[in-house]
Coordinates of C-alpha atoms in Angstrom, one line a residue:
Chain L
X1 CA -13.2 -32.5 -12.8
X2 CA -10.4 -34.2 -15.1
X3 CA -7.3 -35.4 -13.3
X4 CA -5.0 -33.1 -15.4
X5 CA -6.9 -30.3 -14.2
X6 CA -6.5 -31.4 -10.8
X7 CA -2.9 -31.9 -11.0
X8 CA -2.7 -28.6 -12.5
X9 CA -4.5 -27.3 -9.7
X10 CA -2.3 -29.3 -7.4
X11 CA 0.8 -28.0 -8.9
X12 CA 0.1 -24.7 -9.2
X13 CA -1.2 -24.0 -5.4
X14 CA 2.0 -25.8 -4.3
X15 CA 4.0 -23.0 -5.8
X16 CA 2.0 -20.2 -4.6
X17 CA 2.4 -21.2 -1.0
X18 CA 5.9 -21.2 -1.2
X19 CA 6.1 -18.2 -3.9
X20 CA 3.8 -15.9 -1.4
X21 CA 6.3 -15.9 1.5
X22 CA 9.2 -15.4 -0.2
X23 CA 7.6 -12.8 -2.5
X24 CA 7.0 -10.4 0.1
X25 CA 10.7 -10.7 1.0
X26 CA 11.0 -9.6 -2.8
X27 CA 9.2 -6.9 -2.3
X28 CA 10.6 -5.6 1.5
X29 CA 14.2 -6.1 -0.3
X30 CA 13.4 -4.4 -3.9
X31 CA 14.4 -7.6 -5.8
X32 CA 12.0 -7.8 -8.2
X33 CA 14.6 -7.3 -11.3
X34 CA 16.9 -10.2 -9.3
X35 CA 13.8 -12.6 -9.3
X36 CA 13.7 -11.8 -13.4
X37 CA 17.3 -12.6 -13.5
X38 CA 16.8 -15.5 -11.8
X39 CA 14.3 -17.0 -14.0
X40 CA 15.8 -15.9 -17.1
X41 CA 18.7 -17.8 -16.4
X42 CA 16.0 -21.1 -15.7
X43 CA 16.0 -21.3 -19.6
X44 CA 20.0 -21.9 -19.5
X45 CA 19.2 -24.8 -17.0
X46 CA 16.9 -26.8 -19.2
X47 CA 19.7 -27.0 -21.5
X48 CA 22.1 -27.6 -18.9
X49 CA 20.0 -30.4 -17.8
X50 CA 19.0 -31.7 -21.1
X51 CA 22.9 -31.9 -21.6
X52 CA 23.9 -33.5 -18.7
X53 CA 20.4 -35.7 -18.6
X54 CA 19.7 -34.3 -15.1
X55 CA 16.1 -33.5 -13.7
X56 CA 14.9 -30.7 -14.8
X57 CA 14.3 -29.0 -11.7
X58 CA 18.0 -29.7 -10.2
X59 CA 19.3 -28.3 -14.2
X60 CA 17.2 -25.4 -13.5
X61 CA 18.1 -24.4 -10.1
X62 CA 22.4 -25.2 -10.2
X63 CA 21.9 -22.3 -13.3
X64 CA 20.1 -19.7 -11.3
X65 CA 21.8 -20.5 -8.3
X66 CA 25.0 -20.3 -10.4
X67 CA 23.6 -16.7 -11.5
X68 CA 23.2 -15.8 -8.1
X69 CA 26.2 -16.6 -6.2
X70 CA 27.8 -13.8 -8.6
X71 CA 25.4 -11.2 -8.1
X72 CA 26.0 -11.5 -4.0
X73 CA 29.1 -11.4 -4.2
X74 CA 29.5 -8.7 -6.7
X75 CA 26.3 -7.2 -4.3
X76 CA 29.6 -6.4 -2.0
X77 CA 32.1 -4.3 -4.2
X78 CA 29.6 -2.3 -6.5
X79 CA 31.5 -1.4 -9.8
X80 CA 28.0 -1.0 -11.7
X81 CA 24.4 0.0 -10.4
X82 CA 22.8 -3.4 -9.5
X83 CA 20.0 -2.7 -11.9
X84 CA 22.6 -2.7 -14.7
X85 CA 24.5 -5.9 -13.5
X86 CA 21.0 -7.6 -13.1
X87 CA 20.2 -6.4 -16.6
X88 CA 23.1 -7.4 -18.2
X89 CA 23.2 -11.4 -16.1
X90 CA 19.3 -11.5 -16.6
X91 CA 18.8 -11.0 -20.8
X92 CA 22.1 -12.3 -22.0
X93 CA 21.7 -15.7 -19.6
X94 CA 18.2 -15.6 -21.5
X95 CA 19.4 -15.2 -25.2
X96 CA 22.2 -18.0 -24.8
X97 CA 19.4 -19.7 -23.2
X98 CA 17.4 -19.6 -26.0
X99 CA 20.6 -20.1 -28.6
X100 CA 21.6 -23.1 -27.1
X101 CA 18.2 -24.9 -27.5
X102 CA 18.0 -24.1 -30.9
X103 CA 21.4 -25.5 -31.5
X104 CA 20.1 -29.0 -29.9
X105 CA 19.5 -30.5 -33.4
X106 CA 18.8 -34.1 -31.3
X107 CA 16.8 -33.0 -28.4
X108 CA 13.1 -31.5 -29.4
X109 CA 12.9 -28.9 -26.8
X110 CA 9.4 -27.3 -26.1
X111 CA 10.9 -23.7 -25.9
X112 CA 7.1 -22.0 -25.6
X113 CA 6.4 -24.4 -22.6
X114 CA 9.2 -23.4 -20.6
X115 CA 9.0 -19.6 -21.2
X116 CA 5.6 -19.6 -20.4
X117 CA 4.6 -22.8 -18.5
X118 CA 2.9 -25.8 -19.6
X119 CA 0.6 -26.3 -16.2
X120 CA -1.7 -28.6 -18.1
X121 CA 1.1 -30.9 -18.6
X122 CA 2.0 -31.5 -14.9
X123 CA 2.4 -34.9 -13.9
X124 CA 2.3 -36.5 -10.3
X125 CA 5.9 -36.6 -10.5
X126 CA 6.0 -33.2 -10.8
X127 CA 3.4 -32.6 -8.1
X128 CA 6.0 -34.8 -5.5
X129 CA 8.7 -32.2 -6.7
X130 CA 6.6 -28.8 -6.4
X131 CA 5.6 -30.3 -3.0
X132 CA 8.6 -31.5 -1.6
X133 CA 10.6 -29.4 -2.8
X134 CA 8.3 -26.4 -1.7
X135 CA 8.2 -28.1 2.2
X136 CA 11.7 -27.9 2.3
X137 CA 11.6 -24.2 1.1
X138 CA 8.9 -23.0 3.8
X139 CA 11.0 -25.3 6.2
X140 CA 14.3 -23.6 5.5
X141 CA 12.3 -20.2 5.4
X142 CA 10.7 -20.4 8.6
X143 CA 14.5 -21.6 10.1
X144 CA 16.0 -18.6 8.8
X145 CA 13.0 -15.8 9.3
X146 CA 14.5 -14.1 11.9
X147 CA 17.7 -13.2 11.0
X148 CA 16.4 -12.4 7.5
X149 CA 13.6 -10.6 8.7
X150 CA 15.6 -8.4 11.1
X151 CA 18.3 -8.0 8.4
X152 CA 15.9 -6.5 6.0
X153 CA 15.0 -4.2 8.1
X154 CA 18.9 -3.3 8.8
X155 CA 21.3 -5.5 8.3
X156 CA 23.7 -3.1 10.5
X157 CA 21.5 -3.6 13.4
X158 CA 20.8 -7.6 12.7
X159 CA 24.2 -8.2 12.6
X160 CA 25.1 -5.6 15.9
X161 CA 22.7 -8.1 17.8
X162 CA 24.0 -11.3 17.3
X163 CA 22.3 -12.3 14.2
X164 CA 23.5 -13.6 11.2
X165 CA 22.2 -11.6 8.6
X166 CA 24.1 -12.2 5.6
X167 CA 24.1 -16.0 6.1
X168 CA 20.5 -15.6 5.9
X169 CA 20.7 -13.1 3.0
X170 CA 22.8 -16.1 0.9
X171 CA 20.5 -18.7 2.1
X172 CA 17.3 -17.1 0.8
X173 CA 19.0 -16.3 -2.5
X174 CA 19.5 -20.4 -3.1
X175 CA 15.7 -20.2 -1.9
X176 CA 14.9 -18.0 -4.9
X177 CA 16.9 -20.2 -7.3
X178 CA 15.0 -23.3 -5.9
X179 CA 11.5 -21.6 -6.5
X180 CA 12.3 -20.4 -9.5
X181 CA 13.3 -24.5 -10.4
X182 CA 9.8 -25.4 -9.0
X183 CA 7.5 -22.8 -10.3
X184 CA 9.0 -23.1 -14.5
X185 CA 6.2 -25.6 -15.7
X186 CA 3.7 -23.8 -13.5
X187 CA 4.1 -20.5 -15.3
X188 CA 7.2 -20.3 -17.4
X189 CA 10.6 -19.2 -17.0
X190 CA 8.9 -15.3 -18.6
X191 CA 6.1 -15.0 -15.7
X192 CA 7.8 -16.3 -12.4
X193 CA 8.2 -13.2 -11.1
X194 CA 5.0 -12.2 -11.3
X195 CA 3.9 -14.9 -9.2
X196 CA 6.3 -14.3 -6.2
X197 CA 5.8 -10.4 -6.7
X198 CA 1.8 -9.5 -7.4
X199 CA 0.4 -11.8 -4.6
X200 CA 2.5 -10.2 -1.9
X201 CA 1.7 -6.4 -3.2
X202 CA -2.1 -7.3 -3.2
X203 CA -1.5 -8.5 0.3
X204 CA 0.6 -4.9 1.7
X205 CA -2.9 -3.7 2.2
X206 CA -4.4 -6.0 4.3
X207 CA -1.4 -7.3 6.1
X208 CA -0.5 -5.3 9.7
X209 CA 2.6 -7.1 10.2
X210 CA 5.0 -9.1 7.8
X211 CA 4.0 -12.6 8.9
X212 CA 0.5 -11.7 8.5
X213 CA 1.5 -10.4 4.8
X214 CA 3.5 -13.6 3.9
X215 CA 0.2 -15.9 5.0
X216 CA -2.3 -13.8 3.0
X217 CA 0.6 -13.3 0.2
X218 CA 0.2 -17.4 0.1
X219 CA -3.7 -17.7 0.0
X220 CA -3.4 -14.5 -2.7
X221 CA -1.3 -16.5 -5.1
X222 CA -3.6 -19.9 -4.3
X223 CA -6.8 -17.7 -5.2
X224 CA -4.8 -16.6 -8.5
X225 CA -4.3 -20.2 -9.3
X226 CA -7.6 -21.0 -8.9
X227 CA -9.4 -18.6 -10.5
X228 CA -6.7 -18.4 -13.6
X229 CA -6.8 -22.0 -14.1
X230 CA -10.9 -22.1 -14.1
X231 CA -10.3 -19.0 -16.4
X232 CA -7.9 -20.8 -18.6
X233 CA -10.6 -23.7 -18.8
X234 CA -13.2 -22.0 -19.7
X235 CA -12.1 -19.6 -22.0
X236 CA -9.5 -21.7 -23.5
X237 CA -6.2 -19.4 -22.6
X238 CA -2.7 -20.4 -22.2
X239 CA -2.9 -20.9 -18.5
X240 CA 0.7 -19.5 -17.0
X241 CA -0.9 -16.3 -18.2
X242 CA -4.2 -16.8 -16.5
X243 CA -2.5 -17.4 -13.6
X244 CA -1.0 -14.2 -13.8
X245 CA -3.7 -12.1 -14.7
X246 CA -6.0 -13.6 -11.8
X247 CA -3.3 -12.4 -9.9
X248 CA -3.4 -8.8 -11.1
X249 CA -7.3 -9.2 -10.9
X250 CA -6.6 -10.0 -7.1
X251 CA -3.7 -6.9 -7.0
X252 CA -6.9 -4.3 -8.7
X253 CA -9.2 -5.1 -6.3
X254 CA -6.7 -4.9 -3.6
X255 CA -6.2 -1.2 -4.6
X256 CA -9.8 -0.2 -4.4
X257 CA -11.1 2.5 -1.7
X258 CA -13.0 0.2 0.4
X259 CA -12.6 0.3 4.4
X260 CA -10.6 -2.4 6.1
X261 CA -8.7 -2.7 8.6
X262 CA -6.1 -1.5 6.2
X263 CA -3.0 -0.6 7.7
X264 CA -2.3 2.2 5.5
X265 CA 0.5 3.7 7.0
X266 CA 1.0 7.3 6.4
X267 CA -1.8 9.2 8.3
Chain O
X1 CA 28.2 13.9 39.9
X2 CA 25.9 11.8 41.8
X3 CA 27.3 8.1 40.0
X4 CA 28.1 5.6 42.8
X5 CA 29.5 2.7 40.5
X6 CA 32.6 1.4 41.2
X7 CA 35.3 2.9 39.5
X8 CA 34.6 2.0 35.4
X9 CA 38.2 2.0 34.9
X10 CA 38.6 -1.2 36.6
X11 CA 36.5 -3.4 35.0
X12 CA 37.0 -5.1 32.5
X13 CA 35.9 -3.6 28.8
X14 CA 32.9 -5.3 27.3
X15 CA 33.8 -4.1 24.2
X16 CA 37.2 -1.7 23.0
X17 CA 38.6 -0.8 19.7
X18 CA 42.5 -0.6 19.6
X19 CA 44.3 1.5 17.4
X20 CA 41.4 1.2 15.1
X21 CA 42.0 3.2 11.6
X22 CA 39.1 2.6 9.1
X23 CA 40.0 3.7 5.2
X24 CA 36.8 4.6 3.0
X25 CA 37.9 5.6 -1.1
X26 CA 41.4 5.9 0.0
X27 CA 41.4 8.4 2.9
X28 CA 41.7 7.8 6.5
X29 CA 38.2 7.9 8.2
X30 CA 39.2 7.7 11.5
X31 CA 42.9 6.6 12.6
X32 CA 45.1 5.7 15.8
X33 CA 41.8 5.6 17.7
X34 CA 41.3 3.8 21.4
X35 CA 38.1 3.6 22.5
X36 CA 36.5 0.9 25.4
X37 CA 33.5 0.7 27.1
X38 CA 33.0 -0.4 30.9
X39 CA 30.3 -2.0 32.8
X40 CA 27.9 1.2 34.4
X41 CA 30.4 3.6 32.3
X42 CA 28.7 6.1 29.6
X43 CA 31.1 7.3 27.4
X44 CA 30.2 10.1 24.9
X45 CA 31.5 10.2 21.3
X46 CA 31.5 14.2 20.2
X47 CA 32.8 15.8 17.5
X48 CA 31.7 17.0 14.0
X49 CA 30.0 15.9 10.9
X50 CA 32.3 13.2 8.8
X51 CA 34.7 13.3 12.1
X52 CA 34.0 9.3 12.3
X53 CA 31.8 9.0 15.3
X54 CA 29.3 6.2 13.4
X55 CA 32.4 4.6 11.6
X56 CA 33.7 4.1 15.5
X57 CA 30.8 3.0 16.9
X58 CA 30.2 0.5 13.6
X59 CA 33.5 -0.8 14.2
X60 CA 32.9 -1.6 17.7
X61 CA 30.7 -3.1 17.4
X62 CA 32.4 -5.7 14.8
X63 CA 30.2 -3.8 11.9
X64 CA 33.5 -3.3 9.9
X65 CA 36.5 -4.6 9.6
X66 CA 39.6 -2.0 10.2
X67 CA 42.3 -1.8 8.1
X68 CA 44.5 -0.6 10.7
X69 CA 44.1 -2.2 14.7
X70 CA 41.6 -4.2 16.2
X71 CA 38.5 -4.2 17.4
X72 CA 37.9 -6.6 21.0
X73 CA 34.6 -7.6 22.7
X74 CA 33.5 -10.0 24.9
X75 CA 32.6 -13.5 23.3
X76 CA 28.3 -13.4 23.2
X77 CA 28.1 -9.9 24.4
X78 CA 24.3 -9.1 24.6
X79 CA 24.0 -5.6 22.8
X80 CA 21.4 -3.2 22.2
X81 CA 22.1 -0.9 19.2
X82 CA 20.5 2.2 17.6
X83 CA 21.7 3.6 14.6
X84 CA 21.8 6.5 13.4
X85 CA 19.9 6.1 10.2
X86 CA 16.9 3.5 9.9
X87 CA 14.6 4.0 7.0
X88 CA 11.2 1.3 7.1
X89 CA 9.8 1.1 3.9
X90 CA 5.8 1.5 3.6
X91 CA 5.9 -2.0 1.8
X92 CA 7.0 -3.6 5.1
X93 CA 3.6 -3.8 7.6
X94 CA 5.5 -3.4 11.3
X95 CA 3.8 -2.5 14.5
X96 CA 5.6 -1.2 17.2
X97 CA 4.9 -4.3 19.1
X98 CA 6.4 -6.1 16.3
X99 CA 9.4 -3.5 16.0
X100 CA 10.4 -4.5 19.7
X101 CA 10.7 -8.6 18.7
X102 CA 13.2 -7.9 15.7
X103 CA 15.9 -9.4 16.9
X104 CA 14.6 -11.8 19.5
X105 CA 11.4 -12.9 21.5
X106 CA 10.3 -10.6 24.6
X107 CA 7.5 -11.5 26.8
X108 CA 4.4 -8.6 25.9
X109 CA 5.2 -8.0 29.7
X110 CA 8.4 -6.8 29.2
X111 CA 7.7 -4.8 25.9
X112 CA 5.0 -3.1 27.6
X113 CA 7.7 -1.9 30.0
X114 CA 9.8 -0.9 28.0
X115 CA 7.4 0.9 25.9
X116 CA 5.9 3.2 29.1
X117 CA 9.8 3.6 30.5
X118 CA 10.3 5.7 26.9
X119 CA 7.0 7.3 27.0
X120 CA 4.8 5.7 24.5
X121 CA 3.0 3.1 26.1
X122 CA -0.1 3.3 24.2
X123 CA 1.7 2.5 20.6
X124 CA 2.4 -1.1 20.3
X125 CA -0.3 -1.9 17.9
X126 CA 0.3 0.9 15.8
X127 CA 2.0 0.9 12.4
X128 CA 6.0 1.9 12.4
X129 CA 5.0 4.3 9.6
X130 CA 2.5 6.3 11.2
X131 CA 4.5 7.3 14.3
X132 CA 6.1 10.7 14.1
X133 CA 10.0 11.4 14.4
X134 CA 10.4 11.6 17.7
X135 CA 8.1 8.8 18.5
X136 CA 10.1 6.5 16.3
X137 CA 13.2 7.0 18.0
X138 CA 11.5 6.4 21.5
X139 CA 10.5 3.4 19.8
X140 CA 13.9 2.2 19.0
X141 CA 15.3 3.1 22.2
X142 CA 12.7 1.2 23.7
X143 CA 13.7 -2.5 21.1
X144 CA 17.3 -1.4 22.5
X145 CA 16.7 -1.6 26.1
X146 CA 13.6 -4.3 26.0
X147 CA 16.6 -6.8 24.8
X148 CA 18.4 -6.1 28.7
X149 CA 21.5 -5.5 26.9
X150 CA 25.0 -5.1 28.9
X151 CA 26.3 -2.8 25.7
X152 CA 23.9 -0.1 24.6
X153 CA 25.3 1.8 21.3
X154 CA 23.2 4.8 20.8
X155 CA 23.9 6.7 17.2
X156 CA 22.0 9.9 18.1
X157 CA 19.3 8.3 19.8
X158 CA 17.2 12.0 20.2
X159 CA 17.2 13.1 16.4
X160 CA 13.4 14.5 16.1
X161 CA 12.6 14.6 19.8
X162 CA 11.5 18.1 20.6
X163 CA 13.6 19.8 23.5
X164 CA 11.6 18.7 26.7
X165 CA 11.8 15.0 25.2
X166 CA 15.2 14.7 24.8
X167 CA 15.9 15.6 28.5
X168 CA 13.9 13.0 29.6
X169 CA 15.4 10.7 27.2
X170 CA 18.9 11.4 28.6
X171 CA 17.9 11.3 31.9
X172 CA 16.0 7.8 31.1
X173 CA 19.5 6.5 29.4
X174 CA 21.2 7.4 32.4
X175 CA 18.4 5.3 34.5
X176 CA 18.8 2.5 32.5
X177 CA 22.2 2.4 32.9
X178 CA 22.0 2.7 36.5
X179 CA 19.5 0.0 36.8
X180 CA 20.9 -2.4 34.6
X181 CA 24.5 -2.0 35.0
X182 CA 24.9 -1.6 30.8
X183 CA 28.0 -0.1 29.4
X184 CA 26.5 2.7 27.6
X185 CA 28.7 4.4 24.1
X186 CA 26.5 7.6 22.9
X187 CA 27.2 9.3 20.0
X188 CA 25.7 13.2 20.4
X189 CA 26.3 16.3 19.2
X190 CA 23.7 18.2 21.6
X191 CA 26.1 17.6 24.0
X192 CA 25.5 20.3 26.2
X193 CA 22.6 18.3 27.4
X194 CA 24.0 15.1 27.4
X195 CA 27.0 15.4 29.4
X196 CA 26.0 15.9 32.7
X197 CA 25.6 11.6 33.5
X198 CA 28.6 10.7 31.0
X199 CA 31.5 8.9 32.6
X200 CA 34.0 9.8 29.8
X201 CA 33.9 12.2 26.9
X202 CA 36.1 11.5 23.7
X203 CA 35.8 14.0 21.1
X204 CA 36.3 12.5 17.5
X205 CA 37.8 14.8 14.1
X206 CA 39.3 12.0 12.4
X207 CA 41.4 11.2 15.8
X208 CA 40.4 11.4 19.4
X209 CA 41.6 15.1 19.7
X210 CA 40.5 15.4 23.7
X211 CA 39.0 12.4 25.9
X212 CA 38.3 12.9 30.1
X213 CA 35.3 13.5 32.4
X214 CA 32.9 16.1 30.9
X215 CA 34.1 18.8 32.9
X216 CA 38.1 18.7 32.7
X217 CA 37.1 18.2 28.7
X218 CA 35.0 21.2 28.3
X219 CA 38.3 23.2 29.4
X220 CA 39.9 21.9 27.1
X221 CA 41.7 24.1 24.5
X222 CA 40.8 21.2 21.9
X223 CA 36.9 21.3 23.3
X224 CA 36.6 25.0 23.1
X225 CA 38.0 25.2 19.7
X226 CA 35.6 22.6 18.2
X227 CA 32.5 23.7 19.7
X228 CA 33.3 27.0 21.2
X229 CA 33.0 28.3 24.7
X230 CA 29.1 29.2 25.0
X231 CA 28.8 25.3 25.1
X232 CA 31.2 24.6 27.7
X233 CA 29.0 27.1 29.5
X234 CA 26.0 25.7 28.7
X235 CA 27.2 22.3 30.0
X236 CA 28.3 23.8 33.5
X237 CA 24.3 24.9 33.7
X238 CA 22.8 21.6 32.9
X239 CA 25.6 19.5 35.8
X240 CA 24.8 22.0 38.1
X241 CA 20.9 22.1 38.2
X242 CA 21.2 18.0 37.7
X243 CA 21.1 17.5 41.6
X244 CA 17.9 17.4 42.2
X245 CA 15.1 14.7 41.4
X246 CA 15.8 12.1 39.1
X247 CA 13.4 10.3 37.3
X248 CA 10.4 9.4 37.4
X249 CA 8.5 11.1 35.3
X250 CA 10.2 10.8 31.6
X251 CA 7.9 12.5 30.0
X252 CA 8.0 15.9 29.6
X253 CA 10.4 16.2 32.5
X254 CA 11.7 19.9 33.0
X255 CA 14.9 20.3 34.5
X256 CA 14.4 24.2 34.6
X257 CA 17.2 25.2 32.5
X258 CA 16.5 29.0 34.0
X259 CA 20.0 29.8 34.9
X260 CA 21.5 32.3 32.3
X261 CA 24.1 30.3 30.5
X262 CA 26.9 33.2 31.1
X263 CA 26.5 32.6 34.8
X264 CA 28.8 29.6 35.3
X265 CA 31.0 30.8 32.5
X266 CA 31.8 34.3 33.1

């Protein structure tokens, strides 16, 4: 095996441990259009790093964490449907994004690499980043899963009992804006949803309870990156893509009528 | 009634709102409401739809802020709450057994207690979504009380629990309280049932419009215009046929409700 496609490897299973967990909490919350708007706004903080000659990651996640704060707060006092602010945050962050690397006459800015990931170009400094930066994710996850947990379920209740609900709620919001920092070279500011989303939906089936589902939601997304990436080697594809559509091979088959110990719900 | 506690009024509350007015799209929910809850004391919150019995209880419990008063309790107060409305999606995978640790870690001992005491010891390991309505709110009954709270906020804790089922639930709140010494705040409206083991009854419209031990409320003028007199009569049936046996078997309990309703009434 060449190193690149080890590091690649390496890289990309780094994000899909951390992008499982936090993707079912996606999917128990409905924030599937906040994750977009997240990542749209990663584009914004390759400039801003670019500008400022920051690392990449750090540019990345002060913009979507900047995007974020915003939307919690604004999460309080609705004026608009949240689907509407989301929309509005999520594609014009994304088209001054895009305007502001085109005006960077002096910097050459690989615009396709960051929309859709450049995997193949991950380097062991990268690999420290994803990894570290993904340990201190899980870490801060696993501090915070009760409160979060219980909060999700009702925050009413959470917060009746002690807990601290909406502290957790803010905390896993930075935790979004730091995946979203980690996973852009793995598959592109255009596809990090789907990573944090379609592992933890092909996981609902199999999963009895929600720390089950975030485990298998993690091995899900590995088992996307490895068979995208072997897919992307062999038949020559961009490989953020392939990454995603071994994912949604992983959802399909997830779907299909077979008997498990499925906890189906509904019965 | 048969309530041996020493006098609630005494104690200190564990938790009280004062004054508390609450302002929702630029109307008065509720205003100039007092409200405190005992150690051992049940008090019932009656009163119609939109009359602000949740937005009470929610501010009690430090849910919401008020815009007009204050709302007291005691610093790390251990409280057990059910509310009113609690939707679990199908895309989050919960047992039961996982539903009682939502808050806080419980020995499987002590969840399997609490499970029986509401009558559904045998679903722990099944999936929140398959249980039917009134085995849901057994459930959450049961996360309230596995938590050995000294507050227990009930938000009409019997919604979907068939007739039978919600005596015994009543009569099981009433243990509880007994056994554990909790201040107990119950927001009804099948009160006819309830009443018979509540300390105090406040009856919400906006304001408290009558408050006092079930029966000198039912004679209320304020009580009989809100829910009319067949319920105070009603109520007289249930407190009388209470005396006898308490207890131990929840489920399915009959308290042979055979006395005419008129009887105590007319």
């Amino acid at each position: 095996m060449d190193e690149f496609f080890v590091r690649a490897l390496l890289g990309g299973i780094g994000v899909a441990l951390v992008a499982g967990p936090l993707g079912c909490f996606v999917l128990w919350r409905r924030l599937a259009y906040f994750g977009d708007t997240l990542s749209h706004a990663a584009l914004l903080g390759v400039t801003l790093a670019l500008l400022l000659e920051i690392h990449i990651v750090l540019g990345v996640f002060v913009a979507a964490a900047l995007v974020a704060i915003p939307l919690v707060l604004l999460g309080r006092r609705p004026i608009l449907a949240s689907d509407t602010i989301l929309g509005i945050l999520s594609h014009s962050t994304l088209a001054i994004g895009i305007i502001v690397v085109a005006l960077m006459a002096t910097v050459q800015v690989d615009l396709i690499g960051y929309l859709f990931g450049d995997i193949l170009a991950v380097s062991w400094t990268d690999i420290a980043v994803i990894w570290g930066g993904g340990a201190l994710v899980v870490a801060v996850l696993a501090v915070i899963w009760r409160p979060l947990f219980a909060g999700t379920v009702n925050a009413e209740l959470a917060a009746a009992e002690g807990l601290r609900p909406e502290i957790a709620r803010i905390v896993f919001t930075m935790l979004m804006a730091a995946v979203v920092a980690i996973a852009l070279k793995i598959v592109g500011a255009m596809l990090i949803t789907a990573l944090l989303i379609i592992p933890a939906a092909a996981a609902r089936r199999f999963a009895r309870g929600p720390e089950a589902m975030a485990f298998l939601a993690a091995a899900f997304g590995v088992a996307a990156v490895v068979l995208g990436l072997h897919g992307s080697l062999w038949f020559d594809t961009p490989s953020g893509p392939s990454i995603v559509v071994g994912a949604l091979a992983l959802f399909v088959v997830s779907l299909l009528p077979f008997r498990g110990r499925a906890a189906e719900g509904r019965s | 009634m048969e309530i041996t506690l020493p006098s609630p009024s005494a104690a200190e509350p564990l938790a009280a709102v004062e004054n508390l007015g609450v302002r929702l799209g630029g109307r008065w929910i509720v205003r100039h409401v007092d409200l405190a809850v005992r150690p051992g004391e049940i008090v019932t919150v009656i009163g119609p739809n939109g009359g602000g019995k949740t937005t009470t209880a929610k501010a009690l419990l430090g849910l919401i802020s008020p815009a007009e008063g204050r709302s007291v309790h005691r610093p790390g107060l251990r409280v057990g709450y059910v509310p009113q409305k609690l939707a679990i999606d199908w895309t989050l995978p919960m047992t039961v057994g996982r539903l009682m640790q939502l808050t806080g870690r419980h020995p499987r001992a002590a969840i399997d207690a609490a499970l029986g005491e509401v009558g559904i010891p045998h679903l722990a390991g099944t999936p929140i979504q398959a249980l039917s309505g009134g085995e849901f709110q057994r459930a959450l009954l049961a996360r309230a009380i596995v938590r050995r709270p000294e507050l227990l906020v009930l938000d009409e804790p019997v919604q979907g629990v068939d007739f039978a089922g919600e005596l015994a639930l009543y009569e099981l709140i009433g243990t509880i309280r007994d056994r554990l010494g909790c201040g107990v705040l119950l927001i009804s409206h099948d009160l006819h049932i309830v009443m018979a083991r509540t300390d105090t009854v406040v009856c919400l419209e906006g304001g408290v419009s009558c408050r006092g031990a079930p029966h000198a409320v039912t004679e209320s003028p304020q009580y009989q215009r809100l829910f009319g007199p067949r319920a105070a009569a009603a109520l007289a049936v249930y407190a009388h046929e209470h005396h006898h046996d308490h207890g131990q078997d929840h489920h399915g309990h009959d308290h042979g409700h055979d006395h005419d309703a008129e009887h105590h009434h007319g």
